[in-house]
Short mmCIF file of C-alpha atoms (C1' of nucleotides) in Angstrom, two decimals:
data_model
loop_
_atom_site.label_atom_id
_atom_site.label_comp_id
_atom_site.label_asym_id
_atom_site.label_seq_id
_atom_site.Cartn_x
_atom_site.Cartn_y
_atom_site.Cartn_z
CA MET A 1 -18.16 14.82 10.91
CA ALA A 2 -20.94 16.99 12.18
CA LEU A 3 -22.50 19.32 9.65
CA SER A 4 -25.21 21.77 10.44
CA ALA A 5 -28.71 21.36 9.03
CA GLN A 6 -28.04 24.29 6.79
CA ASP A 7 -24.92 22.66 5.40
CA LEU A 8 -26.77 19.46 4.79
CA THR A 9 -29.37 21.35 2.82
CA ALA A 10 -26.66 22.86 0.67
CA LEU A 11 -25.18 19.44 0.14
CA ALA A 12 -28.52 18.01 -0.89
CA ALA A 13 -28.95 20.82 -3.38
CA VAL A 14 -25.87 19.82 -5.37
CA PRO A 15 -26.85 18.97 -8.92
CA CYS A 16 -26.21 15.32 -9.47
CA GLU A 17 -27.32 12.54 -11.70
CA ILE A 18 -28.10 9.03 -10.52
CA LYS A 19 -26.55 6.32 -12.62
CA THR A 20 -26.46 2.55 -12.48
CA LEU A 21 -23.41 0.62 -13.61
CA GLN A 22 -22.94 -3.10 -14.00
CA ARG A 23 -20.29 -5.28 -12.44
CA GLY A 24 -16.93 -4.70 -14.07
CA GLN A 25 -17.69 -1.27 -15.47
CA TYR A 26 -15.25 1.52 -14.81
CA LEU A 27 -15.92 4.79 -13.04
CA THR A 28 -12.46 6.09 -13.83
CA ARG A 29 -9.54 4.86 -15.84
CA GLU A 30 -5.90 5.56 -15.21
CA GLY A 31 -4.62 8.25 -17.52
CA GLU A 32 -7.98 9.76 -18.22
CA GLN A 33 -9.37 13.07 -17.09
CA ALA A 34 -12.45 12.79 -14.99
CA SER A 35 -15.15 15.41 -15.03
CA ALA A 36 -17.16 14.07 -12.13
CA CYS A 37 -16.90 12.35 -8.77
CA HIS A 38 -19.00 9.38 -7.75
CA LEU A 39 -20.78 8.69 -4.50
CA LEU A 40 -21.69 5.04 -4.01
CA ILE A 41 -25.36 4.65 -3.15
CA SER A 42 -25.49 0.90 -3.39
CA GLY A 43 -23.04 -1.76 -4.46
CA PHE A 44 -19.31 -2.20 -4.08
CA ALA A 45 -16.42 -0.71 -6.03
CA HIS A 46 -12.67 -0.92 -5.86
CA ARG A 47 -9.65 1.05 -6.96
CA HIS A 48 -6.77 -0.71 -8.60
CA LYS A 49 -3.60 -0.35 -10.61
CA LEU A 50 -1.89 -2.67 -13.04
CA THR A 51 1.87 -3.14 -13.05
CA GLY A 52 3.98 -3.32 -16.16
CA SER A 53 3.97 -7.08 -15.93
CA GLY A 54 0.20 -7.10 -15.85
CA SER A 55 -0.57 -8.00 -12.28
CA ARG A 56 -3.27 -6.14 -10.47
CA GLN A 57 -3.07 -4.48 -7.08
CA ILE A 58 -6.30 -3.44 -5.47
CA LEU A 59 -5.84 -0.20 -3.55
CA SER A 60 -9.09 0.17 -1.70
CA ILE A 61 -12.58 -1.17 -1.50
CA HIS A 62 -15.61 1.06 -1.33
CA ILE A 63 -18.96 0.35 0.22
CA PRO A 64 -22.27 2.19 0.00
CA GLY A 65 -21.94 5.70 1.35
CA ASP A 66 -18.33 6.10 0.21
CA PHE A 67 -17.01 8.52 -2.32
CA ALA A 68 -15.19 6.22 -4.71
CA ASP A 69 -12.98 8.74 -6.47
CA LEU A 70 -12.91 12.05 -4.67
CA ASP A 71 -9.27 12.51 -5.72
CA ASN A 72 -10.47 13.33 -9.19
CA PHE A 73 -11.82 16.43 -7.62
CA LEU A 74 -8.50 18.24 -7.75
CA LEU A 75 -6.16 15.93 -9.62
CA GLU A 76 -6.18 16.44 -13.35
CA VAL A 77 -5.30 12.99 -14.59
CA ALA A 78 -6.42 9.87 -12.76
CA ASP A 79 -3.52 7.77 -11.49
CA HIS A 80 -5.54 4.61 -10.97
CA ASN A 81 -8.67 2.78 -12.07
CA VAL A 82 -11.97 2.66 -10.24
CA GLN A 83 -14.19 -0.25 -11.11
CA CYS A 84 -17.51 -1.64 -10.00
CA LEU A 85 -17.25 -4.87 -8.13
CA THR A 86 -20.99 -5.43 -8.22
CA ALA A 87 -23.79 -3.58 -9.89
CA CYS A 88 -23.76 -0.07 -8.43
CA ASP A 89 -26.07 2.87 -8.05
CA LEU A 90 -24.09 6.06 -8.07
CA ALA A 91 -24.60 9.75 -7.60
CA VAL A 92 -22.51 11.44 -10.27
CA ILE A 93 -21.44 14.90 -9.15
CA PRO A 94 -19.72 17.23 -11.60
CA LYS A 95 -16.32 18.35 -10.40
CA LYS A 96 -17.22 21.97 -10.91
CA ALA A 97 -20.24 21.69 -8.63
CA LEU A 98 -18.05 20.24 -5.91
CA VAL A 99 -15.39 22.89 -6.32
CA ASP A 100 -17.98 25.63 -6.05
CA LEU A 101 -19.63 24.04 -3.08
CA ALA A 102 -16.37 23.54 -1.25
CA SER A 103 -15.32 27.12 -1.86
CA SER A 104 -18.58 28.71 -0.89
CA ASN A 105 -19.21 26.48 2.09
CA PRO A 106 -16.05 25.86 4.12
CA PRO A 107 -17.60 23.29 6.50
CA ILE A 108 -18.55 21.11 3.56
CA GLY A 109 -15.18 21.66 1.98
CA ARG A 110 -13.57 20.49 5.19
CA ALA A 111 -15.84 17.46 5.36
CA LEU A 112 -14.87 16.45 1.85
CA TRP A 113 -11.22 17.03 2.56
CA LEU A 114 -11.52 14.99 5.72
CA ASP A 115 -13.00 12.17 3.68
CA THR A 116 -9.94 12.12 1.43
CA LEU A 117 -7.68 12.22 4.47
CA VAL A 118 -9.37 9.18 5.95
CA ASP A 119 -8.93 7.39 2.62
CA SER A 120 -5.31 8.34 2.85
CA SER A 121 -5.03 6.82 6.29
CA VAL A 122 -6.49 3.59 4.98
CA PHE A 123 -3.92 3.57 2.17
CA ARG A 124 -1.19 3.87 4.76
CA GLU A 125 -2.51 0.94 6.72
CA TRP A 126 -2.63 -1.09 3.53
CA ILE A 127 1.03 -0.34 2.90
CA VAL A 128 1.74 -1.82 6.31
CA ASN A 129 -0.51 -4.75 5.58
CA VAL A 130 1.15 -5.83 2.36
CA GLY A 131 4.60 -4.72 3.47
CA ARG A 132 4.96 -6.24 6.90
CA ARG A 133 2.36 -8.93 7.57
CA ASP A 134 2.29 -12.55 6.50
CA ALA A 135 -0.52 -14.03 4.45
CA ARG A 136 -2.77 -14.97 7.37
CA ALA A 137 -2.46 -11.58 8.98
CA ARG A 138 -3.03 -9.72 5.71
CA ILE A 139 -6.26 -11.51 4.99
CA ALA A 140 -7.47 -11.37 8.58
CA HIS A 141 -6.74 -7.67 8.65
CA LEU A 142 -8.61 -7.05 5.43
CA LEU A 143 -11.63 -8.93 6.73
CA CYS A 144 -11.56 -7.01 9.98
CA GLU A 145 -11.43 -3.73 8.13
CA LEU A 146 -14.32 -4.57 5.87
CA ALA A 147 -16.47 -5.90 8.69
CA THR A 148 -15.77 -2.83 10.79
CA ARG A 149 -16.59 -0.44 7.98
CA LEU A 150 -19.74 -2.29 7.00
CA ASP A 151 -20.92 -2.25 10.59
CA ALA A 152 -20.16 1.44 10.91
CA ALA A 153 -22.05 2.18 7.71
CA SER A 154 -25.08 0.16 8.69
CA GLY A 155 -25.07 1.20 12.31
CA ALA A 156 -25.51 -2.41 13.33
CA LEU A 157 -23.04 -4.87 14.80
CA THR A 158 -23.50 -8.19 13.12
CA PRO A 159 -21.16 -11.08 12.59
CA VAL A 160 -22.66 -11.81 9.16
CA HIS A 161 -21.86 -9.65 6.18
CA HIS A 162 -22.76 -9.56 2.53
CA PHE A 163 -19.45 -10.29 0.87
CA PRO A 164 -19.37 -10.14 -2.92
CA PHE A 165 -15.61 -10.53 -3.27
CA THR A 166 -13.92 -13.39 -5.06
CA GLN A 167 -10.71 -14.92 -3.82
CA ASP A 168 -9.05 -13.14 -6.71
CA HIS A 169 -10.14 -9.84 -5.22
CA ILE A 170 -8.81 -10.78 -1.82
CA ALA A 171 -5.57 -11.90 -3.39
CA ASP A 172 -5.10 -8.69 -5.33
CA ALA A 173 -5.96 -6.58 -2.31
CA THR A 174 -3.40 -8.34 -0.14
CA GLY A 175 -0.61 -8.80 -2.65
CA LEU A 176 -0.92 -12.59 -2.64
CA THR A 177 -1.75 -15.13 -5.30
CA ALA A 178 -5.21 -16.59 -5.60
CA VAL A 179 -3.90 -20.05 -4.78
CA HIS A 180 -2.23 -18.97 -1.59
CA THR A 181 -5.25 -16.90 -0.65
CA ASN A 182 -7.38 -20.00 -0.99
CA ARG A 183 -5.13 -21.98 1.32
CA THR A 184 -4.90 -19.20 3.83
CA LEU A 185 -8.67 -18.78 3.94
CA GLN A 186 -8.96 -22.47 4.61
CA SER A 187 -6.61 -22.16 7.52
CA LEU A 188 -8.69 -19.30 8.95
CA ARG A 189 -11.81 -21.40 8.54
CA LYS A 190 -10.20 -24.45 10.09
CA GLU A 191 -9.39 -22.47 13.19
CA GLY A 192 -12.97 -21.40 13.55
CA LEU A 193 -12.26 -17.72 12.99
CA ILE A 194 -14.50 -17.19 9.99
CA ALA A 195 -17.05 -18.81 7.73
CA LEU A 196 -16.96 -17.67 4.14
CA SER A 197 -19.00 -18.99 1.27
CA GLY A 198 -21.78 -18.07 -1.07
CA GLY A 199 -21.10 -14.36 -0.87
CA LYS A 200 -21.46 -14.32 2.92
CA LEU A 201 -18.76 -13.69 5.45
CA THR A 202 -19.39 -14.67 9.05
CA ILE A 203 -16.93 -13.71 11.71
CA LEU A 204 -17.06 -16.51 14.24
CA ASN A 205 -14.35 -15.28 16.55
CA TRP A 206 -13.85 -11.56 16.41
CA ASP A 207 -11.11 -11.34 19.00
CA GLY A 208 -9.26 -14.18 17.42
CA LEU A 209 -9.45 -12.67 13.96
CA ARG A 210 -8.41 -9.27 15.23
CA THR A 211 -5.41 -10.77 16.95
CA VAL A 212 -4.34 -12.74 13.89
CA GLY A 213 -4.77 -9.66 11.72
CA ASP A 214 -3.02 -7.27 14.10
CA PHE A 215 -6.08 -5.08 13.67
CA SER A 216 -6.90 -1.85 15.42
CA ASP A 217 -9.57 0.44 14.07
CA ARG A 218 -7.78 3.65 14.89
CA TYR A 219 -6.72 4.25 11.31
CA LEU A 220 -10.34 4.29 10.19
CA HIS A 221 -10.89 7.46 12.21
CA HIS A 222 -14.47 6.47 12.85
CA ALA A 223 -15.61 8.09 16.05
CA ALA A 224 -14.38 11.48 14.95
CA MET B 1 -0.29 24.68 -8.34
CA ALA B 2 -0.43 28.29 -9.36
CA LEU B 3 -1.26 30.72 -6.61
CA SER B 4 -1.64 34.42 -7.14
CA ALA B 5 0.80 36.89 -5.65
CA GLN B 6 -1.89 37.92 -3.25
CA ASP B 7 -2.37 34.36 -2.11
CA LEU B 8 1.35 33.94 -1.64
CA THR B 9 1.42 37.00 0.53
CA ALA B 10 -1.33 35.57 2.68
CA LEU B 11 0.59 32.33 2.91
CA ALA B 12 3.74 34.11 3.94
CA ALA B 13 1.83 35.91 6.65
CA VAL B 14 0.89 32.72 8.47
CA PRO B 15 2.28 32.75 11.96
CA CYS B 16 4.85 30.06 12.26
CA GLU B 17 7.81 29.17 14.32
CA ILE B 18 11.07 27.80 12.94
CA LYS B 19 12.39 24.82 14.80
CA THR B 20 15.38 22.53 14.41
CA LEU B 21 15.15 18.85 15.29
CA GLN B 22 17.87 16.26 15.43
CA ARG B 23 17.99 12.96 13.64
CA GLY B 24 15.59 10.47 15.17
CA GLN B 25 13.34 13.02 16.85
CA TYR B 26 9.62 12.76 16.28
CA LEU B 27 7.33 15.37 14.76
CA THR B 28 4.26 13.29 15.53
CA ARG B 29 3.59 10.09 17.36
CA GLU B 30 0.84 7.62 16.64
CA GLY B 31 -2.03 8.03 19.06
CA GLU B 32 -1.20 11.57 19.98
CA GLN B 33 -3.07 14.72 19.14
CA ALA B 34 -1.11 17.16 17.13
CA SER B 35 -1.59 20.90 17.43
CA ALA B 36 0.57 21.90 14.50
CA CYS B 37 1.70 20.89 11.05
CA HIS B 38 5.29 20.90 9.90
CA LEU B 39 6.79 22.13 6.67
CA LEU B 40 10.25 20.74 5.97
CA ILE B 41 12.72 23.51 5.23
CA SER B 42 15.81 21.38 5.22
CA GLY B 43 16.55 17.76 6.01
CA PHE B 44 14.68 14.53 5.46
CA ALA B 45 11.82 12.97 7.41
CA HIS B 46 9.77 9.83 7.12
CA ARG B 47 6.43 8.52 8.25
CA HIS B 48 6.17 5.04 9.68
CA LYS B 49 4.06 2.60 11.59
CA LEU B 50 5.00 -0.32 13.81
CA THR B 51 3.15 -3.61 13.67
CA GLY B 52 2.13 -5.65 16.68
CA SER B 53 5.16 -7.85 16.18
CA GLY B 54 7.41 -4.82 16.25
CA SER B 55 8.47 -4.49 12.64
CA ARG B 56 8.52 -1.09 11.05
CA GLN B 57 6.96 -0.05 7.78
CA ILE B 58 7.99 3.28 6.34
CA LEU B 59 5.05 4.94 4.63
CA SER B 60 6.63 7.89 2.91
CA ILE B 61 9.77 9.92 2.74
CA HIS B 62 9.77 13.68 2.84
CA ILE B 63 12.27 16.06 1.35
CA PRO B 64 12.75 19.78 1.79
CA GLY B 65 9.68 21.68 0.67
CA ASP B 66 7.26 18.95 1.72
CA PHE B 67 4.63 19.14 4.37
CA ALA B 68 5.47 16.16 6.54
CA ASP B 69 2.20 15.77 8.37
CA LEU B 70 -0.54 17.79 6.79
CA ASP B 71 -3.07 15.09 7.73
CA ASN B 72 -2.91 16.27 11.28
CA PHE B 73 -4.65 19.33 10.00
CA LEU B 74 -8.08 17.71 10.13
CA LEU B 75 -7.53 14.34 11.76
CA GLU B 76 -7.82 14.39 15.51
CA VAL B 77 -5.52 11.57 16.50
CA ALA B 78 -2.40 10.73 14.50
CA ASP B 79 -2.47 7.26 13.00
CA HIS B 80 1.25 7.05 12.33
CA ASN B 81 4.61 8.41 13.41
CA VAL B 82 6.60 11.11 11.70
CA GLN B 83 10.29 11.11 12.44
CA CYS B 84 13.35 13.02 11.34
CA LEU B 85 15.74 11.02 9.26
CA THR B 86 18.41 13.69 9.44
CA ALA B 87 18.63 16.94 11.33
CA CYS B 88 15.75 19.07 10.11
CA ASP B 89 14.74 22.69 10.01
CA LEU B 90 10.99 23.00 10.17
CA ALA B 91 8.30 25.62 9.95
CA VAL B 92 5.80 24.76 12.67
CA ILE B 93 2.35 26.03 11.73
CA PRO B 94 -0.47 25.85 14.28
CA LYS B 95 -3.43 23.86 13.04
CA LYS B 96 -5.78 26.71 13.84
CA ALA B 97 -3.86 29.11 11.63
CA LEU B 98 -4.09 26.68 8.74
CA VAL B 99 -7.79 26.08 9.24
CA ASP B 100 -8.47 29.80 9.26
CA LEU B 101 -6.32 30.40 6.23
CA ALA B 102 -7.90 27.59 4.26
CA SER B 103 -11.39 28.82 5.09
CA SER B 104 -10.77 32.45 4.33
CA ASN B 105 -8.71 31.84 1.23
CA PRO B 106 -10.13 29.06 -0.94
CA PRO B 107 -7.23 28.95 -3.42
CA ILE B 108 -4.82 28.24 -0.60
CA GLY B 109 -7.20 25.74 0.88
CA ARG B 110 -7.32 23.96 -2.45
CA ALA B 111 -3.54 24.02 -2.74
CA LEU B 112 -3.18 22.41 0.67
CA TRP B 113 -5.85 19.86 -0.14
CA LEU B 114 -4.12 19.10 -3.41
CA ASP B 115 -0.92 18.50 -1.51
CA THR B 116 -2.60 15.86 0.62
CA LEU B 117 -4.14 14.30 -2.49
CA VAL B 118 -0.73 13.95 -4.10
CA ASP B 119 0.55 12.35 -0.91
CA SER B 120 -2.35 10.00 -1.21
CA SER B 121 -1.42 9.11 -4.75
CA VAL B 122 2.09 8.28 -3.61
CA PHE B 123 0.68 6.02 -0.90
CA ARG B 124 -1.29 4.18 -3.54
CA GLU B 125 1.80 3.63 -5.64
CA TRP B 126 3.61 2.31 -2.59
CA ILE B 127 0.86 -0.24 -2.05
CA VAL B 128 1.50 -1.45 -5.58
CA ASN B 129 5.22 -1.42 -4.96
CA VAL B 130 5.22 -3.60 -1.87
CA GLY B 131 2.24 -5.65 -3.01
CA ARG B 132 3.13 -6.60 -6.56
CA ARG B 133 6.80 -6.06 -7.29
CA ASP B 134 9.81 -8.21 -6.48
CA ALA B 135 12.74 -6.97 -4.45
CA ARG B 136 14.74 -5.53 -7.33
CA ALA B 137 11.77 -3.68 -8.73
CA ARG B 138 10.73 -2.34 -5.34
CA ILE B 139 14.10 -0.84 -4.62
CA ALA B 140 14.59 0.44 -8.14
CA HIS B 141 11.18 2.05 -7.99
CA LEU B 142 11.91 3.72 -4.68
CA LEU B 143 15.16 5.11 -5.99
CA CYS B 144 13.46 6.41 -9.13
CA GLU B 145 10.82 8.12 -7.06
CA LEU B 146 13.29 9.79 -4.77
CA ALA B 147 15.52 10.91 -7.60
CA THR B 148 12.58 12.32 -9.51
CA ARG B 149 11.23 14.19 -6.54
CA LEU B 150 14.62 15.55 -5.56
CA ASP B 151 15.16 16.78 -9.10
CA ALA B 152 11.74 18.37 -9.19
CA ALA B 153 12.37 20.10 -5.88
CA SER B 154 15.76 21.41 -6.88
CA GLY B 155 14.79 22.27 -10.43
CA ALA B 156 17.92 20.53 -11.67
CA LEU B 157 18.39 17.19 -13.36
CA THR B 158 21.39 15.51 -11.90
CA PRO B 159 22.35 11.87 -11.64
CA VAL B 160 23.93 12.42 -8.24
CA HIS B 161 21.84 12.85 -5.14
CA HIS B 162 22.41 13.39 -1.48
CA PHE B 163 21.08 10.18 -0.02
CA PRO B 164 21.05 9.96 3.77
CA PHE B 165 19.14 6.68 4.00
CA THR B 166 20.53 3.53 5.52
CA GLN B 167 19.79 0.12 4.08
CA ASP B 168 17.46 -0.35 7.03
CA HIS B 169 15.41 2.57 5.81
CA ILE B 170 15.25 1.18 2.29
CA ALA B 171 14.28 -2.20 3.67
CA ASP B 172 11.49 -0.79 5.82
CA ALA B 173 10.20 1.34 2.97
CA THR B 174 10.03 -1.60 0.61
CA GLY B 175 8.82 -4.28 3.00
CA LEU B 176 12.04 -6.27 2.76
CA THR B 177 14.68 -7.28 5.27
CA ALA B 178 17.92 -5.39 5.59
CA VAL B 179 19.90 -8.42 4.50
CA HIS B 180 17.93 -8.93 1.35
CA THR B 181 18.04 -5.23 0.63
CA ASN B 182 21.79 -5.35 0.83
CA ARG B 183 21.99 -8.20 -1.65
CA THR B 184 19.53 -6.58 -3.99
CA LEU B 185 21.42 -3.30 -3.96
CA GLN B 186 24.55 -5.19 -4.84
CA SER B 187 22.81 -6.69 -7.82
CA LEU B 188 21.67 -3.25 -8.99
CA ARG B 189 25.24 -2.00 -8.62
CA LYS B 190 26.67 -5.00 -10.41
CA GLU B 191 24.50 -4.27 -13.41
CA GLY B 192 25.76 -0.74 -13.57
CA LEU B 193 22.40 0.82 -12.79
CA ILE B 194 23.40 2.75 -9.70
CA ALA B 195 26.28 3.68 -7.45
CA LEU B 196 25.42 4.03 -3.81
CA SER B 197 27.78 4.70 -0.95
CA GLY B 198 28.76 7.32 1.53
CA GLY B 199 25.38 8.97 1.55
CA LYS B 200 25.47 9.56 -2.21
CA LEU B 201 23.26 7.91 -4.79
CA THR B 202 24.29 8.11 -8.43
CA ILE B 203 21.99 6.86 -11.10
CA LEU B 204 24.24 5.50 -13.80
CA ASN B 205 21.56 4.20 -16.13
CA TRP B 206 18.29 5.98 -15.74
CA ASP B 207 16.37 4.09 -18.41
CA GLY B 208 17.59 0.81 -17.07
CA LEU B 209 16.63 1.63 -13.52
CA ARG B 210 13.24 2.89 -14.59
CA THR B 211 12.60 -0.30 -16.52
CA VAL B 212 13.64 -2.53 -13.64
CA GLY B 213 11.50 -0.50 -11.24
CA ASP B 214 8.46 -0.32 -13.53
CA PHE B 215 8.53 3.39 -12.84
CA SER B 216 6.37 6.07 -14.35
CA ASP B 217 6.15 9.47 -12.76
CA ARG B 218 2.48 10.01 -13.42
CA TYR B 219 1.49 9.26 -9.86
CA LEU B 220 3.65 12.12 -8.62
CA HIS B 221 1.36 14.59 -10.41
CA HIS B 222 4.26 16.91 -10.98
CA ALA B 223 3.51 18.99 -14.05
CA ALA B 224 0.13 20.01 -12.72
"C1'" DC C 1 42.36 5.19 18.39
"C1'" DG C 2 38.21 3.08 20.07
"C1'" DG C 3 33.49 2.09 19.76
"C1'" DA C 4 29.14 2.19 17.65
"C1'" DA C 5 26.53 2.07 13.50
"C1'" DA C 6 26.13 0.33 8.99
"C1'" DA C 7 27.20 -2.86 5.49
"C1'" DT C 8 28.39 -7.47 4.01
"C1'" DT C 9 28.69 -12.49 3.83
"C1'" DG C 10 27.30 -17.45 4.64
"C1'" DA C 11 24.33 -21.21 5.39
"C1'" DG C 12 20.04 -23.12 6.16
"C1'" DT C 13 14.99 -22.44 6.29
"C1'" DA C 14 10.36 -21.46 4.96
"C1'" DC C 15 6.80 -18.93 3.08
"C1'" DT C 16 4.79 -18.00 -1.06
"C1'" DC C 17 4.67 -18.72 -5.99
"C1'" DT C 18 4.07 -21.28 -10.37
"C1'" DC C 19 1.99 -24.48 -13.14
"C1'" DA C 20 -1.37 -27.63 -13.88
"C1'" DA C 21 -5.17 -30.29 -13.10
"C1'" DC C 22 -9.67 -30.90 -11.19
"C1'" DC C 23 -14.15 -29.86 -8.97
"C1'" DA C 24 -18.49 -27.25 -8.04
"C1'" DG C 25 -22.11 -24.05 -8.98
"C1'" DC C 26 -24.93 -21.82 -12.27
"C1'" DG C 27 -26.95 -19.65 -16.25
"C1'" DT C 28 -27.74 -20.57 -21.15
"C1'" DG C 29 -29.27 -23.00 -24.91
"C1'" DG C 30 -30.21 -27.17 -27.48
"C1'" DC D 1 -34.68 -31.38 -18.97
"C1'" DC D 2 -30.09 -32.00 -19.31
"C1'" DA D 3 -25.63 -30.84 -21.66
"C1'" DC D 4 -22.45 -27.33 -22.03
"C1'" DG D 5 -19.40 -23.72 -20.81
"C1'" DC D 6 -17.94 -20.29 -17.81
"C1'" DT D 7 -16.49 -18.55 -13.48
"C1'" DG D 8 -14.80 -19.37 -9.10
"C1'" DG D 9 -12.90 -22.48 -5.83
"C1'" DT D 10 -9.70 -26.41 -4.51
"C1'" DT D 11 -5.74 -29.51 -4.56
"C1'" DG D 12 -0.91 -31.27 -5.57
"C1'" DA D 13 3.90 -31.04 -6.43
"C1'" DG D 14 8.00 -28.63 -7.18
"C1'" DA D 15 10.63 -24.31 -7.50
"C1'" DG D 16 12.27 -19.95 -5.92
"C1'" DT D 17 12.41 -15.66 -3.66
"C1'" DA D 18 13.01 -13.75 0.52
"C1'" DC D 19 13.78 -14.64 5.50
"C1'" DT D 20 16.44 -15.93 9.81
"C1'" DC D 21 20.31 -16.17 12.47
"C1'" DA D 22 24.88 -15.26 13.24
"C1'" DA D 23 29.38 -13.83 12.28
"C1'" DT D 24 32.49 -10.53 10.13
"C1'" DT D 25 34.08 -6.43 7.89
"C1'" DT D 26 33.81 -1.64 6.91
"C1'" DT D 27 32.62 3.02 7.82
"C1'" DC D 28 31.74 6.76 10.53
"C1'" DC D 29 32.72 9.89 14.50
"C1'" DG D 30 34.06 11.52 18.79
#
DNA sequence: CGGAAAATTGAGTACTCTCAACCAGCGTGG
DNA sequence: CCACGCTGGTTGAGAGTACTCAATTTTCCG
């Protein structure tokens, strides 16, 4: 979203603290009250919830440049966990500073709101993904989404991506078991759609993967 | 969220048109640009998406008092459909009027933003529901959510609810087939948890249903 | 009363899960 | 330097939940 130079200056003036967290550390825990929001500078994070029976569902994955928990901004009590997937550098912005900024500067307020609305759109697509696609399509769709977002963030279009996710992560993001995720990934590899190992994802056949995953990037609302 | 009397007056002054739509009519279609947002005065609506293979996933259900498509406010192109589930009376509010109001009156802007954030929280819970719960739990959870929201909207606590959903709707909201939904509903009835017929849902054993559905109302962010 | 929509039932199928074992890579420490 | 242990990935076999297809009954309305 286009902001004026003046707005950008105001944004840069927000008081924030830079913090580094290790893999596995939490930004937010379900049930707690957050006093700050976190902007990911480097590293990956994810949101998740645990069910009563103890299984985990990953709700979203965040890459550098994303706000990882902007909901905390207005919601009193966090309804989900936010956890670092790798070591992360974060800008920690006090809620109050954001509230003031959004009130005093409507364009920035709208930009922040828009960011949460795009998150919301991604949540909706994930409901479709786990609700109505089979295992192959779910995983293919997830990979397409991540590749598209990483490309958009970096400004480059490359088939190779840094990919620090375990098969457990993929399983919990797609509502599958780790075992079935493993088998499904093998089938995607066997068909020459992807290469995935050693923390690197290579998309060998973009059109093929997109077709398998029933992927369209409209829901990402990129070219606003 | 508490708004001052002054704010409420400003809200009431928003230019809007009252419209009635019939069951099955669309408020918004995926891919289209919306020029207005809709507040549900009476009737039920739902959001949904269709996959490439033609199956439908319902993303949320809206009851009187809800904004059915507040995302359209800032997003250019709709990423999902919004459809009436019953005949509906709606307040149609032009996007521009909302933008102006939100900019000129920060408390109202925050209230609207908060509304979209709560929607977002519900989407997250639905991801968990379709991703990590079995058929019984999914349906029980959905029924708990609807009952809780209907009670909150009406201010009453009753076990009996107007329930205009078909089993197809329940199936598409939970990521199941209609046949399996039918069998699962029968099992919930057989255990004395619910009674459901003729457009009426009665919750016979609230604690039991909540336990089966792994339901907690935190994600609804009701008692703000 | 007739017709359409919704709900129900049956039988067979298949996708995904569970449980359990095993392998590979890698950092740590003896 | 190599053994050890941990994490993450892979494989196998069997079970089960949910799906498909198709027919039938019930309910809802005009």
